[in-house]
GROMACS .gro file of C-alpha atoms in nm:
model
  296
    1MET     CA    1   0.002  -0.001  -0.001
    2SER     CA    2   0.129   0.346  -0.088
    3VAL     CA    3   0.203   0.586   0.197
    4LEU     CA    4  -0.038   0.825   0.032
    5ASP     CA    5  -0.325   0.579   0.092
    6ASP     CA    6  -0.302   0.650   0.465
    7GLU     CA    7  -0.627   0.765   0.622
    8LYS     CA    8  -0.487   1.108   0.705
    9TYR     CA    9  -0.438   1.184   0.335
   10GLU     CA   10  -0.798   1.098   0.270
   11LYS     CA   11  -0.894   1.358   0.529
   12HIS     CA   12  -0.658   1.613   0.374
   13ARG     CA   13  -0.827   1.540   0.039
   14GLU     CA   14  -1.174   1.571   0.184
   15ALA     CA   15  -1.079   1.904   0.345
   16GLY     CA   16  -0.942   2.025   0.012
   17LYS     CA   17  -1.253   1.922  -0.182
   18ILE     CA   18  -1.480   2.112   0.059
   19LEU     CA   19  -1.247   2.410   0.053
   20ALA     CA   20  -1.225   2.434  -0.326
   21GLN     CA   21  -1.601   2.452  -0.345
   22VAL     CA   22  -1.637   2.714  -0.069
   23ARG     CA   23  -1.357   2.930  -0.202
   24ASP     CA   24  -1.513   2.944  -0.549
   25GLU     CA   25  -1.859   3.007  -0.416
   26ALA     CA   26  -1.738   3.279  -0.173
   27ALA     CA   27  -1.538   3.454  -0.444
   28GLU     CA   28  -1.853   3.471  -0.656
   29LYS     CA   29  -2.032   3.653  -0.376
   30VAL     CA   30  -1.775   3.931  -0.346
   31GLU     CA   31  -1.911   4.253  -0.499
   32VAL     CA   32  -1.901   4.627  -0.433
   33GLY     CA   33  -2.129   4.704  -0.139
   34GLY     CA   34  -2.117   4.347  -0.002
   35SER     CA   35  -2.059   4.290   0.369
   36HIS     CA   36  -1.722   4.152   0.491
   37LEU     CA   37  -1.890   3.992   0.793
   38GLU     CA   38  -2.167   3.831   0.590
   39ILE     CA   39  -1.915   3.674   0.344
   40ALA     CA   40  -1.693   3.544   0.628
   41GLU     CA   41  -1.983   3.396   0.826
   42TRP     CA   42  -2.142   3.253   0.510
   43ALA     CA   43  -1.817   3.079   0.412
   44GLU     CA   44  -1.756   2.944   0.762
   45ASP     CA   45  -2.113   2.812   0.785
   46ARG     CA   46  -2.084   2.664   0.436
   47ILE     CA   47  -1.773   2.471   0.539
   48ARG     CA   48  -1.969   2.319   0.829
   49ASP     CA   49  -2.265   2.236   0.604
   50LEU     CA   50  -2.034   2.042   0.371
   51GLY     CA   51  -1.890   1.835   0.654
   52GLY     CA   52  -1.571   2.020   0.754
   53GLU     CA   53  -1.474   2.278   1.010
   54PRO     CA   54  -1.301   2.611   0.954
   55ALA     CA   55  -0.925   2.565   1.013
   56PHE     CA   56  -0.896   2.936   1.088
   57PRO     CA   57  -1.123   3.243   1.052
   58VAL     CA   58  -1.190   3.352   0.692
   59ASN     CA   59  -0.927   3.619   0.614
   60ILE     CA   60  -1.054   3.911   0.408
   61SER     CA   61  -0.758   4.132   0.326
   62ILE     CA   62  -0.815   4.460   0.142
   63ASP     CA   63  -0.567   4.646  -0.081
   64GLU     CA   64  -0.240   4.675   0.123
   65GLU     CA   65  -0.346   4.406   0.374
   66ALA     CA   66  -0.183   4.071   0.317
   67ALA     CA   67  -0.298   3.844   0.604
   68HIS     CA   68  -0.475   3.802   0.939
   69ALA     CA   69  -0.762   4.046   0.869
   70THR     CA   70  -1.102   3.904   0.967
   71PRO     CA   71  -1.423   4.086   1.057
   72SER     CA   72  -1.507   4.167   1.419
   73VAL     CA   73  -1.840   4.064   1.569
   74ASP     CA   74  -2.010   4.396   1.482
   75ASP     CA   75  -1.807   4.478   1.170
   76ASP     CA   76  -1.996   4.689   0.921
   77SER     CA   77  -1.728   4.706   0.651
   78THR     CA   78  -1.834   4.670   0.290
   79PHE     CA   79  -1.638   4.603  -0.028
   80GLY     CA   80  -1.540   4.891  -0.251
   81GLU     CA   81  -1.344   4.909  -0.578
   82GLU     CA   82  -1.058   4.730  -0.404
   83MET     CA   83  -0.819   4.438  -0.428
   84ILE     CA   84  -0.967   4.165  -0.205
   85ASN     CA   85  -0.785   3.851  -0.091
   86LEU     CA   86  -0.989   3.565   0.053
   87ASP     CA   87  -0.781   3.315   0.251
   88ILE     CA   88  -0.982   3.020   0.378
   89GLY     CA   89  -0.895   2.696   0.563
   90VAL     CA   90  -1.075   2.370   0.634
   91HIS     CA   91  -0.998   2.079   0.858
   92VAL     CA   92  -1.143   1.733   0.886
   93ASP     CA   93  -1.049   1.581   1.221
   94GLY     CA   94  -0.756   1.821   1.241
   95TRP     CA   95  -0.619   1.743   0.895
   96LEU     CA   96  -0.599   2.062   0.694
   97ALA     CA   97  -0.633   2.235   0.365
   98ASP     CA   98  -0.555   2.601   0.302
   99THR     CA   99  -0.630   2.813  -0.004
  100ALA     CA  100  -0.653   3.176  -0.118
  101VAL     CA  101  -0.773   3.376  -0.415
  102THR     CA  102  -0.769   3.742  -0.515
  103VAL     CA  103  -1.091   3.899  -0.629
  104ASP     CA  104  -0.988   4.221  -0.799
  105LEU     CA  105  -1.247   4.502  -0.806
  106SER     CA  106  -0.973   4.767  -0.823
  107GLY     CA  107  -0.881   4.744  -1.191
  108ASN     CA  108  -0.539   4.588  -1.125
  109ALA     CA  109  -0.598   4.256  -1.294
  110GLU     CA  110  -0.234   4.208  -1.382
  111LEU     CA  111  -0.125   4.209  -1.018
  112ALA     CA  112  -0.384   3.938  -0.940
  113GLU     CA  113  -0.270   3.742  -1.242
  114ALA     CA  114   0.096   3.764  -1.135
  115SER     CA  115   0.038   3.568  -0.810
  116GLU     CA  116  -0.187   3.320  -0.989
  117GLN     CA  117   0.064   3.245  -1.261
  118ALA     CA  118   0.344   3.232  -1.006
  119LEU     CA  119   0.153   2.962  -0.820
  120GLU     CA  120   0.107   2.756  -1.141
  121ALA     CA  121   0.477   2.780  -1.216
  122ALA     CA  122   0.557   2.670  -0.863
  123LEU     CA  123   0.323   2.372  -0.885
  124ASP     CA  124   0.490   2.261  -1.209
  125VAL     CA  125   0.824   2.200  -1.026
  126VAL     CA  126   0.691   2.043  -0.704
  127GLU     CA  127   0.798   1.683  -0.654
  128ALA     CA  128   0.993   1.475  -0.405
  129GLY     CA  129   1.358   1.583  -0.396
  130VAL     CA  130   1.298   1.940  -0.502
  131SER     CA  131   1.436   2.221  -0.286
  132THR     CA  132   1.188   2.478  -0.155
  133GLY     CA  133   1.441   2.737  -0.282
  134GLU     CA  134   1.372   2.620  -0.638
  135ILE     CA  135   1.001   2.671  -0.583
  136GLY     CA  136   1.073   3.023  -0.452
  137ALA     CA  137   1.283   3.095  -0.761
  138GLU     CA  138   0.988   3.011  -0.988
  139VAL     CA  139   0.756   3.238  -0.787
  140GLU     CA  140   1.006   3.527  -0.791
  141ASP     CA  141   1.077   3.484  -1.167
  142VAL     CA  142   0.712   3.496  -1.266
  143ILE     CA  143   0.612   3.788  -1.041
  144GLU     CA  144   0.915   3.995  -1.148
  145GLY     CA  145   0.832   3.911  -1.508
  146TYR     CA  146   0.507   4.096  -1.456
  147GLY     CA  147   0.695   4.398  -1.324
  148PHE     CA  148   0.601   4.340  -0.962
  149ASN     CA  149   0.774   4.220  -0.647
  150PRO     CA  150   0.710   3.904  -0.443
  151VAL     CA  151   0.641   3.961  -0.076
  152VAL     CA  152   0.961   3.816   0.064
  153ASN     CA  153   0.875   3.801   0.437
  154LEU     CA  154   0.567   3.586   0.385
  155THR     CA  155   0.602   3.220   0.294
  156GLY     CA  156   0.408   2.907   0.220
  157HIS     CA  157   0.424   2.636   0.482
  158GLY     CA  158   0.367   2.279   0.582
  159LEU     CA  159   0.036   2.166   0.729
  160GLY     CA  160   0.037   1.944   1.034
  161HIS     CA  161  -0.227   1.778   1.247
  162TRP     CA  162  -0.410   2.061   1.428
  163GLU     CA  163  -0.120   2.286   1.315
  164GLN     CA  164  -0.173   2.545   1.046
  165HIS     CA  165   0.193   2.639   1.003
  166THR     CA  166   0.470   2.374   1.023
  167SER     CA  167   0.797   2.323   0.839
  168PRO     CA  168   0.898   2.345   0.566
  169ASN     CA  169   0.863   2.710   0.481
  170ILE     CA  170   0.809   2.772   0.104
  171PRO     CA  171   0.976   3.103   0.019
  172ASN     CA  172   0.846   3.346  -0.242
  173ARG     CA  173   1.194   3.409  -0.373
  174ALA     CA  174   1.504   3.208  -0.461
  175VAL     CA  175   1.703   3.099  -0.152
  176SER     CA  176   2.012   2.878  -0.141
  177GLN     CA  177   1.930   2.706   0.191
  178GLY     CA  178   1.596   2.553   0.115
  179ALA     CA  179   1.446   2.238   0.260
  180THR     CA  180   1.404   1.930   0.038
  181LEU     CA  181   1.049   1.810  -0.018
  182GLU     CA  182   0.965   1.449   0.046
  183ALA     CA  183   0.683   1.231  -0.087
  184GLY     CA  184   0.392   1.262   0.157
  185ASP     CA  185   0.464   1.619   0.259
  186VAL     CA  186   0.151   1.833   0.273
  187VAL     CA  187   0.230   2.194   0.197
  188ALA     CA  188   0.051   2.518   0.119
  189ILE     CA  189   0.220   2.725  -0.152
  190GLU     CA  190   0.107   3.089  -0.151
  191PRO     CA  191   0.271   3.352  -0.373
  192PHE     CA  192   0.202   3.714  -0.273
  193ALA     CA  193   0.269   3.983  -0.536
  194THR     CA  194   0.284   4.356  -0.477
  195ASP     CA  195   0.344   4.680  -0.663
  196GLY     CA  196   0.535   4.792  -0.353
  197SER     CA  197   0.881   4.706  -0.225
  198GLY     CA  198   0.788   4.351  -0.124
  199LYS     CA  199   0.773   4.350   0.255
  200VAL     CA  200   0.488   4.344   0.503
  201LYS     CA  201   0.479   4.486   0.859
  202GLU     CA  202   0.244   4.430   1.150
  203GLY     CA  203  -0.052   4.660   1.194
  204SER     CA  204  -0.221   4.734   1.526
  205GLU     CA  205  -0.547   4.541   1.480
  206GLU     CA  206  -0.589   4.185   1.614
  207GLU     CA  207  -0.900   3.976   1.562
  208ILE     CA  208  -0.737   3.633   1.526
  209PHE     CA  209  -0.579   3.441   1.818
  210ALA     CA  210  -0.443   3.095   1.893
  211LEU     CA  211  -0.374   2.895   2.208
  212GLU     CA  212  -0.016   2.929   2.336
  213ARG     CA  213  -0.043   2.715   2.651
  214GLU     CA  214  -0.305   2.593   2.899
  215ALA     CA  215  -0.303   2.764   3.239
  216SER     CA  216  -0.542   2.835   3.526
  217VAL     CA  217  -0.706   3.178   3.507
  218ARG     CA  218  -0.912   3.342   3.783
  219ASN     CA  219  -1.139   3.562   3.570
  220ARG     CA  220  -1.469   3.383   3.496
  221GLN     CA  221  -1.507   3.506   3.141
  222ALA     CA  222  -1.145   3.433   3.059
  223ARG     CA  223  -1.187   3.084   3.201
  224GLN     CA  224  -1.501   3.024   2.993
  225ALA     CA  225  -1.322   3.145   2.681
  226LEU     CA  226  -1.023   2.918   2.751
  227GLU     CA  227  -1.246   2.613   2.797
  228GLN     CA  228  -1.409   2.676   2.457
  229ILE     CA  229  -1.071   2.740   2.288
  230VAL     CA  230  -0.916   2.414   2.422
  231GLU     CA  231  -1.223   2.205   2.338
  232GLU     CA  232  -1.316   2.346   1.998
  233PHE     CA  233  -1.015   2.503   1.837
  234LYS     CA  234  -0.722   2.328   2.010
  235THR     CA  235  -0.409   2.492   1.861
  236LEU     CA  236  -0.577   2.628   1.547
  237PRO     CA  237  -0.642   3.003   1.507
  238PHE     CA  238  -0.984   3.139   1.602
  239ALA     CA  239  -1.169   3.473   1.582
  240THR     CA  240  -1.287   3.686   1.867
  241ARG     CA  241  -1.637   3.660   1.711
  242TRP     CA  242  -1.630   3.284   1.753
  243LEU     CA  243  -1.628   3.299   2.136
  244ASP     CA  244  -1.952   3.239   2.315
  245THR     CA  245  -1.851   3.413   2.636
  246SER     CA  246  -1.975   3.763   2.721
  247ARG     CA  247  -1.712   4.042   2.698
  248ALA     CA  248  -1.498   3.823   2.473
  249GLU     CA  249  -1.251   4.108   2.392
  250MET     CA  250  -1.174   4.160   2.762
  251ALA     CA  251  -1.141   3.780   2.818
  252LEU     CA  252  -0.891   3.757   2.534
  253ARG     CA  253  -0.692   4.054   2.660
  254ARG     CA  254  -0.655   3.879   2.995
  255LEU     CA  255  -0.555   3.552   2.830
  256GLU     CA  256  -0.303   3.734   2.611
  257GLN     CA  257  -0.153   3.923   2.907
  258ASN     CA  258  -0.100   3.586   3.080
  259GLY     CA  259   0.065   3.430   2.778
  260VAL     CA  260  -0.220   3.181   2.735
  261VAL     CA  261  -0.307   3.295   2.381
  262HIS     CA  262  -0.120   3.497   2.121
  263GLY     CA  263  -0.269   3.731   1.865
  264TYR     CA  264  -0.199   3.765   1.492
  265PRO     CA  265  -0.172   4.132   1.403
  266VAL     CA  266  -0.299   4.224   1.055
  267LEU     CA  267  -0.004   4.224   0.814
  268LYS     CA  268   0.017   4.514   0.567
  269GLU     CA  269   0.249   4.608   0.277
  270GLU     CA  270   0.490   4.841   0.452
  271ASP     CA  271   0.444   5.132   0.215
  272GLY     CA  272   0.071   5.089   0.162
  273TYR     CA  273   0.085   4.932  -0.184
  274LEU     CA  274  -0.152   4.664  -0.314
  275VAL     CA  275  -0.101   4.292  -0.245
  276SER     CA  276  -0.247   3.995  -0.439
  277GLN     CA  277  -0.236   3.633  -0.322
  278LYS     CA  278  -0.307   3.289  -0.462
  279GLU     CA  279  -0.268   2.964  -0.266
  280HIS     CA  280  -0.320   2.591  -0.307
  281THR     CA  281  -0.256   2.297  -0.079
  282VAL     CA  282  -0.067   2.003  -0.230
  283ILE     CA  283   0.039   1.652  -0.133
  284VAL     CA  284   0.393   1.595  -0.263
  285THR     CA  285   0.438   1.274  -0.469
  286GLU     CA  286   0.749   1.105  -0.614
  287ASP     CA  287   0.695   1.258  -0.956
  288GLY     CA  288   0.485   1.569  -0.889
  289CYS     CA  289   0.202   1.672  -0.660
  290GLU     CA  290  -0.165   1.628  -0.599
  291VAL     CA  291  -0.344   1.965  -0.563
  292THR     CA  292  -0.615   1.905  -0.308
  293THR     CA  293  -0.774   2.253  -0.339
  294ARG     CA  294  -0.808   2.263  -0.722
  295SER     CA  295  -1.158   2.357  -0.851
  296ARG     CA  296  -1.350   2.041  -0.939
   0.00000   0.00000   0.00000
């Protein structure tokens, strides 16, 4: 029996199939005037309807935002003529799939195309024995060919059991010290392209958190929040709006101060330029890869 027949790969595949459908359907719903919160909640509910669970809150990154932006519980933001990145994850029993797509309403179709074509070029070279530096070189070459820059301080990543980011990192530029992919590796490859300098920095907003360690806490709301986090989300990222406790923001602040959870600040292109993103999850094989999040 092939190693890729293992039950965990079937769950990765199932997560990817659900995710491909939800990504495509969610992207179709993005239009000027549409609600960020309604799209995020619709996609998260759709994942559950199809038999999966969200692996992290739906990320809706606008213009210069690259990652970790998700609506708050009372968010009234609507889409304008903007560059919109949807980054969505699904897990089945803790086995993950991760995908992203740019919906361009800003009139910068070439920037969106650059990350999309960079991903296709990267997928063409993925196989057991390939260095992640070679994958990064393909990404960099395509994006620079469009006249843009890859975002160099964001990378693709491995996907573990209940772990959204594991080794190896998949760079978005050529590096000499890359890891070597092996058959059976499950990795998310995600080129980011920008018309800026190619670096992101942390903003001040945090709506996404993850468990750092379990500890006893005295505050009742913080304790309730922690119980839900440990039981439902384990080590996967979650949104403030997912918590059932009253005064969730205060509970999270207490947990963060005690080192129990850590936040994910919104990442933004450092000079305020646009960012596009495209991402697929793949299972590495001896002679290529199986893309689990490809549209069916």
